[in-house]
mmCIF file of C-alpha atoms in Angstrom:
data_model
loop_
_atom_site.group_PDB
_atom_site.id
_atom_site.type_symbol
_atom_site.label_atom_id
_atom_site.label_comp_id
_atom_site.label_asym_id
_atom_site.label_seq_id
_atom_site.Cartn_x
_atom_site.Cartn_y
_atom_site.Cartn_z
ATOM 1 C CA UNK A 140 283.770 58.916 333.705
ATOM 2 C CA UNK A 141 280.871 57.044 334.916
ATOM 3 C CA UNK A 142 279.101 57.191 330.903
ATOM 4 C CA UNK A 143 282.982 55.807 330.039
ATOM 5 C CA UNK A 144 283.020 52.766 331.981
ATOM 6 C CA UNK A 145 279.116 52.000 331.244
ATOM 7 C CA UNK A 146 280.363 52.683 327.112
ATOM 8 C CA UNK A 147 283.489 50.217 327.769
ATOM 9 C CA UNK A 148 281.413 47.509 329.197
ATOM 10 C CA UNK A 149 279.014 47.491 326.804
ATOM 11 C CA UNK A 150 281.513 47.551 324.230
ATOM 12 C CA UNK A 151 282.796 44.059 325.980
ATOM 13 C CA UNK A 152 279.924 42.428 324.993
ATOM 14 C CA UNK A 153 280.189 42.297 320.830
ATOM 15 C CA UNK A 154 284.257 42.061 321.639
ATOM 16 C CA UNK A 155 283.467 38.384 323.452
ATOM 17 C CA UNK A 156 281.099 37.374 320.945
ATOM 18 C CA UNK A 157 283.327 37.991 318.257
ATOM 19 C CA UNK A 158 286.359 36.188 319.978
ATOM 20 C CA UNK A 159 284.293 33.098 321.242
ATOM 21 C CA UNK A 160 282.813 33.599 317.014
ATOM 22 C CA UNK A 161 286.090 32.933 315.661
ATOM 23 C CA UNK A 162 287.563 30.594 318.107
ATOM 24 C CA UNK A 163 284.502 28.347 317.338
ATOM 25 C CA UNK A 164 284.760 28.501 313.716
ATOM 26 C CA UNK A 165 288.445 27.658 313.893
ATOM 27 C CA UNK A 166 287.720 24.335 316.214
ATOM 28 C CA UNK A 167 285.052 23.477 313.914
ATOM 29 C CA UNK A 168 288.061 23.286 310.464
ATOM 30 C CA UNK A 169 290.568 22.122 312.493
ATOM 31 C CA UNK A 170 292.506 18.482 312.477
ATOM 32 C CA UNK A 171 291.296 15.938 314.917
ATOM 33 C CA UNK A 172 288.761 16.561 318.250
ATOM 34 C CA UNK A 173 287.695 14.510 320.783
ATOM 35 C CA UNK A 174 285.595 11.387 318.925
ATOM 36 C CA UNK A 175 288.873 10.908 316.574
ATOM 37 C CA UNK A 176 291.127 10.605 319.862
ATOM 38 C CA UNK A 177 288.359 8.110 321.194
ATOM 39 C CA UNK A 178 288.839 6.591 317.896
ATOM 40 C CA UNK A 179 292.829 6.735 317.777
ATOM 41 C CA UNK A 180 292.228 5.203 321.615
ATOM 42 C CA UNK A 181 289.721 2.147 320.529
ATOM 43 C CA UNK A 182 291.979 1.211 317.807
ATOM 44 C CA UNK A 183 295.834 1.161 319.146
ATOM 45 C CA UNK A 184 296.922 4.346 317.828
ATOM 46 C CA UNK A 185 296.941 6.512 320.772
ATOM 47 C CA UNK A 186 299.385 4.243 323.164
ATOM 48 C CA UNK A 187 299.598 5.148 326.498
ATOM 49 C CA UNK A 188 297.023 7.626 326.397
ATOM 50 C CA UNK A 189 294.214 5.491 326.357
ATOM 51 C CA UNK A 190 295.012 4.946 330.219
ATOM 52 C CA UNK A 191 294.126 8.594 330.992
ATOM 53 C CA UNK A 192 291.219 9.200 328.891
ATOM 54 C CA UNK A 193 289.512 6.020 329.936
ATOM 55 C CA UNK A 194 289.956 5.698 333.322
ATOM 56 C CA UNK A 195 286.843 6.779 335.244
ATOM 57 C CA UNK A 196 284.784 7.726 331.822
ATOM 58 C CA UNK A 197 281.443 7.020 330.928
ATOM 59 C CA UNK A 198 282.569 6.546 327.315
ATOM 60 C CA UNK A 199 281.389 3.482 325.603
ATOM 61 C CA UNK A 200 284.075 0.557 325.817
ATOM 62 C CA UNK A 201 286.176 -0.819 323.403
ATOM 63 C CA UNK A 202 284.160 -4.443 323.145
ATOM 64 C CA UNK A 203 280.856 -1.617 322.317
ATOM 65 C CA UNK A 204 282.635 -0.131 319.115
ATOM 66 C CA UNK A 205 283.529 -2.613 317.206
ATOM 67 C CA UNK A 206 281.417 -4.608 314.747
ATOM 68 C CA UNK A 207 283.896 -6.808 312.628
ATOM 69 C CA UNK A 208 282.387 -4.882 309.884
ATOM 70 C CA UNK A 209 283.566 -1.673 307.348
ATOM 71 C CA UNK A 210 281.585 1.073 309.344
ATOM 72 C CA UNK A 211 280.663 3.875 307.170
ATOM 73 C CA UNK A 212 282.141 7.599 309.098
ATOM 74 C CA UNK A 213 283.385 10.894 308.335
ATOM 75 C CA UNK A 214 285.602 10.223 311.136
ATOM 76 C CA UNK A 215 289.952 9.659 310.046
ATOM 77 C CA UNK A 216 290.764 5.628 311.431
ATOM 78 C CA UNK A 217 286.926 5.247 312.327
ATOM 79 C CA UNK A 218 286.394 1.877 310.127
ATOM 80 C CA UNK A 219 285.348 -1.028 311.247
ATOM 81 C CA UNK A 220 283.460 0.733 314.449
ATOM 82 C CA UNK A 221 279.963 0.458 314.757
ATOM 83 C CA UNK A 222 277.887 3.335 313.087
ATOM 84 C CA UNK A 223 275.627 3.556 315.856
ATOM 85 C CA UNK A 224 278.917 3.795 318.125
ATOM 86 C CA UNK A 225 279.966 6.330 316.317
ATOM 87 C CA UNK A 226 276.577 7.942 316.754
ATOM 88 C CA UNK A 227 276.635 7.452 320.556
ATOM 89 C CA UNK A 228 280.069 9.795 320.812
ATOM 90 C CA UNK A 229 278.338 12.212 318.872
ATOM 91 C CA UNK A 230 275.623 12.616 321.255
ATOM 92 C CA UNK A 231 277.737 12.177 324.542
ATOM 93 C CA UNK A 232 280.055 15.153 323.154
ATOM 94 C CA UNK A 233 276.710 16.876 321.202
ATOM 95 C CA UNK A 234 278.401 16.933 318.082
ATOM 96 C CA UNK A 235 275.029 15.349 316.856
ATOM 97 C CA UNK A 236 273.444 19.160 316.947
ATOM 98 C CA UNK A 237 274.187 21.574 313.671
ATOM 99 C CA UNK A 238 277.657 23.842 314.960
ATOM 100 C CA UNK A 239 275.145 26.774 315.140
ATOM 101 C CA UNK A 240 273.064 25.114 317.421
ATOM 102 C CA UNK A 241 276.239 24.434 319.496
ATOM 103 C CA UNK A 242 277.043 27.884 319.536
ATOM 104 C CA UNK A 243 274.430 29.334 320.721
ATOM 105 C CA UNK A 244 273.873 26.966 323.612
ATOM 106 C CA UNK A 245 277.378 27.757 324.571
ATOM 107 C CA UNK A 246 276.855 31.263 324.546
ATOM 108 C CA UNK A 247 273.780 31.280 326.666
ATOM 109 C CA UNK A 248 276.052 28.709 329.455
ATOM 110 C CA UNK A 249 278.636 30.808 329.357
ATOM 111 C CA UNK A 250 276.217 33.902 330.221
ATOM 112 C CA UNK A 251 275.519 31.963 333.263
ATOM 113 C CA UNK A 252 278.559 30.579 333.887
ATOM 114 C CA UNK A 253 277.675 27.271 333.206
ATOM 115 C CA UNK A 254 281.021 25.870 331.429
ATOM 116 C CA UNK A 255 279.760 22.330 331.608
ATOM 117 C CA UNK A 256 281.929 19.128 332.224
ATOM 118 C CA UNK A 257 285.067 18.638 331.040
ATOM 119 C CA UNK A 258 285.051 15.714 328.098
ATOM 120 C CA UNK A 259 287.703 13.193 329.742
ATOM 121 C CA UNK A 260 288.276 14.004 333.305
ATOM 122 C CA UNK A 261 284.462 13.839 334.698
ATOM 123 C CA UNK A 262 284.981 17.248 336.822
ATOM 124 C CA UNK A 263 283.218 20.543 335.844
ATOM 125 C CA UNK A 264 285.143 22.807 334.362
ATOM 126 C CA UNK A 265 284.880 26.100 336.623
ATOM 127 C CA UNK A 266 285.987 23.547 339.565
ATOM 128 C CA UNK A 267 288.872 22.500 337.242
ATOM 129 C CA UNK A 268 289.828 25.765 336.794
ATOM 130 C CA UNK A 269 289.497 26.810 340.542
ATOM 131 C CA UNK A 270 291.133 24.062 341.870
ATOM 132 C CA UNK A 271 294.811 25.367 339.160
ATOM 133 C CA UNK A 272 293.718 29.079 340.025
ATOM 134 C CA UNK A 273 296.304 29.078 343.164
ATOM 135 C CA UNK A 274 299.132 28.409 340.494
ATOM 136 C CA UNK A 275 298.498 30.632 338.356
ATOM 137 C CA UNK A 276 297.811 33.876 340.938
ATOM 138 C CA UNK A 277 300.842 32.976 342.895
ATOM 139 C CA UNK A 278 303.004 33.144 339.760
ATOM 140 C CA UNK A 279 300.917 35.960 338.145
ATOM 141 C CA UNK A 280 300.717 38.449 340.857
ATOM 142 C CA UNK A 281 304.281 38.235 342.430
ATOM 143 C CA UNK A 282 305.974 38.531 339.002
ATOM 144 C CA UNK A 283 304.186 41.105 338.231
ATOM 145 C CA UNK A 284 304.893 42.950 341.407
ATOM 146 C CA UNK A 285 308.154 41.730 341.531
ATOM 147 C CA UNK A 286 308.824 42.850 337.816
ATOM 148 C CA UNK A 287 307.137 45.978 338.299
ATOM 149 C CA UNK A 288 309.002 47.000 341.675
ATOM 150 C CA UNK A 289 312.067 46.266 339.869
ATOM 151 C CA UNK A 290 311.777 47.838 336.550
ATOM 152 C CA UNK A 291 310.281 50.804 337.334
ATOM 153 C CA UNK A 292 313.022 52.381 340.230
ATOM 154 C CA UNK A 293 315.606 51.192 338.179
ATOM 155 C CA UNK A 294 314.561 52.534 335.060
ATOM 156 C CA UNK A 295 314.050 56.217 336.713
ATOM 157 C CA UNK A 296 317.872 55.854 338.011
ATOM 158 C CA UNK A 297 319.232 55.158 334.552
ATOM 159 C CA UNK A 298 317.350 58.239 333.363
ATOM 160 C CA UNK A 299 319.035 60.555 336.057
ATOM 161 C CA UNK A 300 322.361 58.608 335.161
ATOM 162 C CA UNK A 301 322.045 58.547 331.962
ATOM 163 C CA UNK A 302 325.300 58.003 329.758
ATOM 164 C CA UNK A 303 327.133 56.905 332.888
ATOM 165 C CA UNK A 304 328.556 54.016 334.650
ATOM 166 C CA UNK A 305 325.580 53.062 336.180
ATOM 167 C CA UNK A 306 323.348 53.061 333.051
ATOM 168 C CA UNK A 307 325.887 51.196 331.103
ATOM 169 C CA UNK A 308 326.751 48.301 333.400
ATOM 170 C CA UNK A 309 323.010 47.870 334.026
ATOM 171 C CA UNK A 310 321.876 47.703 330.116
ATOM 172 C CA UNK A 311 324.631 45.202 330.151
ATOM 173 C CA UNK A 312 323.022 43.215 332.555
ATOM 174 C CA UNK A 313 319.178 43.361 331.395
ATOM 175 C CA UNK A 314 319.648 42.754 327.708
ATOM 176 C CA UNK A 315 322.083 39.136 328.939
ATOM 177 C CA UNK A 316 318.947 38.598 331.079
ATOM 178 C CA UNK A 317 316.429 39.364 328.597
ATOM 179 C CA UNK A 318 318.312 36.933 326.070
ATOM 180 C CA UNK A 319 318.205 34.089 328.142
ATOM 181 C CA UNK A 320 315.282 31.790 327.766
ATOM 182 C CA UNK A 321 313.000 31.668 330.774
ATOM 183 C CA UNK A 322 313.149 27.824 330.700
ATOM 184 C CA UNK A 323 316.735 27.319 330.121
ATOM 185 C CA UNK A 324 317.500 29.794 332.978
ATOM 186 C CA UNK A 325 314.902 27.603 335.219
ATOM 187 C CA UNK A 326 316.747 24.144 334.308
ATOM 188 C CA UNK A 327 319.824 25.694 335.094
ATOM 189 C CA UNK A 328 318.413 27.246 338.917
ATOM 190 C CA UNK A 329 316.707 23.666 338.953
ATOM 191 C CA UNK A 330 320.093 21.548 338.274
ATOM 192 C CA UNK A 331 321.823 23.844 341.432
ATOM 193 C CA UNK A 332 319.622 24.629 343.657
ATOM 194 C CA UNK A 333 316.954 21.831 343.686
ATOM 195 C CA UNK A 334 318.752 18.740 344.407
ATOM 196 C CA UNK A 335 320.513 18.058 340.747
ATOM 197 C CA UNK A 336 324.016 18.499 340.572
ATOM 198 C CA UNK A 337 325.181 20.497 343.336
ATOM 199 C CA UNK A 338 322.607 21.761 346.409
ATOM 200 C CA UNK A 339 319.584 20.606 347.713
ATOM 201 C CA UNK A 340 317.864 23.807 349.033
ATOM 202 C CA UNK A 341 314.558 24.200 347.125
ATOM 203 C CA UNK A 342 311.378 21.985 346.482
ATOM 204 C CA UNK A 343 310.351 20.980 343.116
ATOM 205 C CA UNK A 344 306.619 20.172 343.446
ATOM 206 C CA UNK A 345 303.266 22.284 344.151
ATOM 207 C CA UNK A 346 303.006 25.129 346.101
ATOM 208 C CA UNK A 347 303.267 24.003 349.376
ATOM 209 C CA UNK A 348 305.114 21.292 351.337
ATOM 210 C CA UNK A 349 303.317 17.995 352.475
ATOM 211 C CA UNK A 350 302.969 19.382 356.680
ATOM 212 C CA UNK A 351 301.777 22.682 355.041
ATOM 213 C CA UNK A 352 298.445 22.353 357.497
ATOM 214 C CA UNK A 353 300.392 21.364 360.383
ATOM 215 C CA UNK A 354 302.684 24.621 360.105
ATOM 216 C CA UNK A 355 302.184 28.130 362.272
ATOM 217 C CA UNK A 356 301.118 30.876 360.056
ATOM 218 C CA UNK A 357 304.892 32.849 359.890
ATOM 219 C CA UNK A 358 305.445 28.615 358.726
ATOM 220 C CA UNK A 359 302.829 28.820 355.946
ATOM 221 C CA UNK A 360 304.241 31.954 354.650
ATOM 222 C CA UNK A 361 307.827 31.185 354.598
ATOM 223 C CA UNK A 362 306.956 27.703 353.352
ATOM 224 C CA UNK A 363 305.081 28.856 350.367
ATOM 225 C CA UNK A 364 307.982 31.557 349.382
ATOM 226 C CA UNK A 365 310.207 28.420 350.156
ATOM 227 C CA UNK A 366 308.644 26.931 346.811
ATOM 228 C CA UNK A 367 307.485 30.103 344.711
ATOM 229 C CA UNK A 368 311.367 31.154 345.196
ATOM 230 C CA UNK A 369 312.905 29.383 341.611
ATOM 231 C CA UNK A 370 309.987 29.868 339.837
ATOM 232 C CA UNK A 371 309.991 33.380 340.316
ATOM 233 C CA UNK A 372 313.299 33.913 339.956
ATOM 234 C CA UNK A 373 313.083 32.206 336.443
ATOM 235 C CA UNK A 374 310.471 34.123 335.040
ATOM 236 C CA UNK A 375 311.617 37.721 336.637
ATOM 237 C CA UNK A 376 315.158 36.917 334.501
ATOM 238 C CA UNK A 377 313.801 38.887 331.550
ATOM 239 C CA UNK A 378 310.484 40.035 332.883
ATOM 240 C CA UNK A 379 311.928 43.553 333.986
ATOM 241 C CA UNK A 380 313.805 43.971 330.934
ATOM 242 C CA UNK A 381 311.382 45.863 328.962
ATOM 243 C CA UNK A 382 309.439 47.743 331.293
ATOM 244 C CA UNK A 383 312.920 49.029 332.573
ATOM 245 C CA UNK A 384 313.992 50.410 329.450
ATOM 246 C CA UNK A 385 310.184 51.546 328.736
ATOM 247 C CA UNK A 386 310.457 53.347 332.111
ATOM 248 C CA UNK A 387 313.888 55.018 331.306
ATOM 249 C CA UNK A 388 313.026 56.101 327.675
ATOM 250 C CA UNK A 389 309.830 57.452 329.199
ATOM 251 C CA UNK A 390 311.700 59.415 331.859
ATOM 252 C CA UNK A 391 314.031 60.951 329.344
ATOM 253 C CA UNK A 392 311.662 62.376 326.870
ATOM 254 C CA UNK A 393 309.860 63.860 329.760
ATOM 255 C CA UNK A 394 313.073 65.234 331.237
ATOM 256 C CA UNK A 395 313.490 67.084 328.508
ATOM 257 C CA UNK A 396 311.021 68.988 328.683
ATOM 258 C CA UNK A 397 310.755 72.598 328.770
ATOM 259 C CA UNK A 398 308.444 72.360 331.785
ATOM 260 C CA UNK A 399 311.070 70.382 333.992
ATOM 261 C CA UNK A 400 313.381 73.098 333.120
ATOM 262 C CA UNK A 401 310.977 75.715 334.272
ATOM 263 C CA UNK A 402 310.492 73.419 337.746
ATOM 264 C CA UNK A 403 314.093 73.047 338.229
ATOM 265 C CA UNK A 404 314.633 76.809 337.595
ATOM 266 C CA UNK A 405 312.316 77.846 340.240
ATOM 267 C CA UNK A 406 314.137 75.936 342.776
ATOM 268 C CA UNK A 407 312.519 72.592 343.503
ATOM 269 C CA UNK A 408 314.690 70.237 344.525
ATOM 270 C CA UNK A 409 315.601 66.976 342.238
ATOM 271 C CA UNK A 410 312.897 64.359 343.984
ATOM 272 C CA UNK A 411 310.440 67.171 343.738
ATOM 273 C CA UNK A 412 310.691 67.743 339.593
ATOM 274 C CA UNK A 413 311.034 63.445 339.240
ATOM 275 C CA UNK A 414 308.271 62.650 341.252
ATOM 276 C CA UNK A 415 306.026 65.784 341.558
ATOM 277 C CA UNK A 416 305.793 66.112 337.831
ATOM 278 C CA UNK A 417 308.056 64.121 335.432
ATOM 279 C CA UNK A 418 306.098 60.780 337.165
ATOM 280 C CA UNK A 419 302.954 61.082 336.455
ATOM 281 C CA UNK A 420 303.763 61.721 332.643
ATOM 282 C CA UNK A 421 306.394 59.243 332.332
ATOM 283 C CA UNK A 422 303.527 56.604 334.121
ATOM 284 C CA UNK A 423 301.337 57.266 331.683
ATOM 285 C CA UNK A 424 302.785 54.394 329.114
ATOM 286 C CA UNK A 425 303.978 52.435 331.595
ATOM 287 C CA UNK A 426 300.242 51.967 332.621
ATOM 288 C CA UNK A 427 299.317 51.329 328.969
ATOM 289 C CA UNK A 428 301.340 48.126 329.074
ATOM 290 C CA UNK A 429 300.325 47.094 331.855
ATOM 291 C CA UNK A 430 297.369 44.681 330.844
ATOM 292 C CA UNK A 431 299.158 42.724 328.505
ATOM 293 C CA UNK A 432 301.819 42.402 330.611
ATOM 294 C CA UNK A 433 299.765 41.341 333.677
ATOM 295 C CA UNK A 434 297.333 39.102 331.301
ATOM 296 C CA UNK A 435 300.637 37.539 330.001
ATOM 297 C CA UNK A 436 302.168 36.353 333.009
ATOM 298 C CA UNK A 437 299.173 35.533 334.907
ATOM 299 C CA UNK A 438 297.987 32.622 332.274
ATOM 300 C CA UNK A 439 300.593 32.324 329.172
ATOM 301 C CA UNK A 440 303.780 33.257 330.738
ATOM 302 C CA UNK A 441 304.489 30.683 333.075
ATOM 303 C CA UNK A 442 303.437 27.015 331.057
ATOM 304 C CA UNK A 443 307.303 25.891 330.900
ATOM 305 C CA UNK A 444 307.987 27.240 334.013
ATOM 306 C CA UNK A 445 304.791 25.181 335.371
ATOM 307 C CA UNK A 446 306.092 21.937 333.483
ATOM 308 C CA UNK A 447 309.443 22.623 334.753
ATOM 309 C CA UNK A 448 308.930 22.898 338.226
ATOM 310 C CA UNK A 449 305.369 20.332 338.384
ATOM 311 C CA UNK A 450 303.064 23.207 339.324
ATOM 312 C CA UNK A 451 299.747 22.394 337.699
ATOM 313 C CA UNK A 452 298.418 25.739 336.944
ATOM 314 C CA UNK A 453 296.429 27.357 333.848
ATOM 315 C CA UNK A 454 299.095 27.365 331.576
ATOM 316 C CA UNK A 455 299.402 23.807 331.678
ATOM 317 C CA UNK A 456 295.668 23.341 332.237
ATOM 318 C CA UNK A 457 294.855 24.956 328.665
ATOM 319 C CA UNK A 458 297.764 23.648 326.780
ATOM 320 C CA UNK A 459 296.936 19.999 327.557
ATOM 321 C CA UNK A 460 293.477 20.953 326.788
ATOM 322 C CA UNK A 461 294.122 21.859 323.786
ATOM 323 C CA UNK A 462 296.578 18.683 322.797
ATOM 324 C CA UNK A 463 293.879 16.700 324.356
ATOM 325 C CA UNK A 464 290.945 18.345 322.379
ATOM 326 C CA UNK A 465 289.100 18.667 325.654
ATOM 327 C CA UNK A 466 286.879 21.498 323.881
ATOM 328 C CA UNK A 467 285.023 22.403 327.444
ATOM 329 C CA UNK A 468 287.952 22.780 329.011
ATOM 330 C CA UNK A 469 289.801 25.402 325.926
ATOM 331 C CA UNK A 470 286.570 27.494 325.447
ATOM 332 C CA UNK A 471 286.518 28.070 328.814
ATOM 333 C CA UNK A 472 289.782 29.422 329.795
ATOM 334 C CA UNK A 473 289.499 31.205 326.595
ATOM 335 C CA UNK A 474 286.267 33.000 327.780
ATOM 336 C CA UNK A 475 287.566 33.501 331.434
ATOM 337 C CA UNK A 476 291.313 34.902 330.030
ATOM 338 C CA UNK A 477 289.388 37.294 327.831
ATOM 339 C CA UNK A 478 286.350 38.587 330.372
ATOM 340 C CA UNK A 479 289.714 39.646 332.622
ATOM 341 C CA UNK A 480 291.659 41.053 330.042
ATOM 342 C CA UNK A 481 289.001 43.031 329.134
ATOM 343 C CA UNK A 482 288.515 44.029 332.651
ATOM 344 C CA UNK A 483 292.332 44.524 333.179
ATOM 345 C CA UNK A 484 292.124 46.992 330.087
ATOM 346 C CA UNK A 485 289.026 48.832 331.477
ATOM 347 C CA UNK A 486 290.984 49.346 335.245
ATOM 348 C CA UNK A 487 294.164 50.662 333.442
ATOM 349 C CA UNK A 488 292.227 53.170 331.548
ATOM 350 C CA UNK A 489 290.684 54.228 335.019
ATOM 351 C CA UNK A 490 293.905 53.951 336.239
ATOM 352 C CA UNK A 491 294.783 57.023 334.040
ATOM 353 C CA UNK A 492 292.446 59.269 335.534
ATOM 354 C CA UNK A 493 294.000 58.673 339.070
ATOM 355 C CA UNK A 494 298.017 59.758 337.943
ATOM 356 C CA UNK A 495 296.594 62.236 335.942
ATOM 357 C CA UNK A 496 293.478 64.264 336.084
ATOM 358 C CA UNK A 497 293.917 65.943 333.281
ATOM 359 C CA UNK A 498 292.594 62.935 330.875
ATOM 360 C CA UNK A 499 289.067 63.038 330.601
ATOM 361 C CA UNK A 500 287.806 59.736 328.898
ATOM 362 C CA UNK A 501 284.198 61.498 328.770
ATOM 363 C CA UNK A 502 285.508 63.332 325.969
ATOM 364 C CA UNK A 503 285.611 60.325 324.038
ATOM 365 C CA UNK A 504 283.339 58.308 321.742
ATOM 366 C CA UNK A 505 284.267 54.984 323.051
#
């Protein structure tokens, strides 16, 4: 197991390249970037915008790009600015360095670490991304429990009931929940529970309340469940949907089996044959889907649920990012969601081993 894991690991290492490879290459063709919004700013095309980009930058000022004259750029809405203001932007954002160049330096920060500043807020990056963390692993790692605790008992009852009441009613019930949209359901929970239309019971901002410090710890506890509650309850609509029926299907095929009919005709009672030997075969692609369903809902999953409800988390942090061409900023999440989901990939696989011994990944080339 141990040549496995050192294999998989290594194996990480041309997987990152090639995904930081192409994500650079499809910046580098893509519409707009950071010295056209400066641009788009300077010359009255950006509106309200410039307000958030400008305040507390070092960028040069508006009275510093402009020349009167018909500046020469490769840059869309760039004339009349000063060449050599265009050249300054160039060298604040190091666009002034050949995209290989620019690469490679990347690379060897992001070896270290060393994700650099982020173009338009003046914070580093990895403290940008520490101070949404909170968000994002209270939302990722209680709907994932929460999804998985839920899916996976009910899934094994539908299998022992299958074809009757229960089973029915309950497929009823997930696939209206799983056709839902997450946000809709979250406007509607927001609208009655969170001071719109009818009660008043449930926050709608951050994590915690404003006295969070001043609270005893059973306080702090209930008080952050206080404001995960909607959010949670939005996304877990149709997170358990899939994994549910996964679960069941699973359950049936292995029920089928000739060698449950071999335990059950030795004697051994019902719990015994489900969970004694139908379980850990049945687990088996449960557990395969578990990365991308972890990796999902811990980053990507929750962005309208995090506009919805004003938590500033990842989501959000990467998709304004990426409107706001703050290139630090989207390379970086990029190479921290990818390290994990590597990881997360590389656990489950381990994960294997423990429900069932009988895989050996030694076996195996890669």
């Amino acid at each position: 197991m141990a040549a496995y894991i050192l294999r998989r690991l290594l194996l990480m290492i041309p997987t990152m390249l090639g995904i930081m490879a192409i994500s650079f290459a499809v910046i580098q063709f893509a519409p707009g970037g950071p010295i056209e919004r400066i641009v788009a700013e300077l010359t009255g095309q950006a509106g309200s915008a410039t307000d958030r980009v400008s305040g507390g930058s070092d960028l040069p000022t508006l009275e510093e790009g402009f020349d009167g004259g018909d500046a020469s750029s490769k840059y869309r809405g760039a004339q009349g600015l000063d060449p050599e203001f265009i050249a300054s932007l160039e060298k604040q954002f190091g666009f002034d360095k050949p995209a290989h160049e620019r690469f490679l330096k990347m690379l060897w920060d992001y070896l270290r670490f060393d994700f650099g500043e982020s173009y338009f807020k003046n914070v580093e990056v990895l403290d940008l991304i520490i101070e949404k963390l909170p968000v994002s692993i209270s939302l990722g790692i209680w709907i994932t429990f929460l999804s998985y605790g839920i899916s996976i008992p009910l899934g094994i009852r539908k299998a022992v009931h299958d074809g009757g009441s229960f089973d029915i009613w309950t497929s009823g019930v997930i696939i209206v929940a799983y056709a839902i949209p997450g946000f809709l359901f979250a406007i509607l929970l927001m609208v009655v529970f969170a001071g719109g239309s009818f009660f008043d019971w449930f926050p709608l901002r951050g994590l915690t309340s404003d006295n969070f410090s001043e609270l005893s710890l059973p306080a702090k506890i209930a008080d952050y469940f206080w404001h995960l509650a909607l959010p949670l309850t939005a996304m877990a609509l149709s997170a358990f949907a899939t994994t549910t029926l996964l679960t069941k299907n699973s359950f049936l095929d292995e029920i089928r089996k000739q060698y449950v009919q071999t335990a059950r005709a030795k004697g051994l009672k019902e719990a015994r044959v489900l969970y004694g030997h139908v379980f850990r075969n049945a687990m088996l692609i449960i557990i395969a889907g578990f990365p991308a369903a972890f990796i999902t809902s811990f980053f990507t999953g929750s962005l309208l649920i995090e506009t919805i409800f004003t938590l500033d988390g990842l989501g959000l942090l990467g998709f304004e990012s990426v409107i706001g061409r703050d290139y630090p900023v989207v390379f970086a999440t990029l190479y921290i969601f990818s390290l994990i989901g590597l990881v997360v990939t590389l656990v489950s696989d381990v994960i294997y081993t423990v429900i069932d011994p009988r895989i050996d990944f030694e076996a195996r080339k890669v």
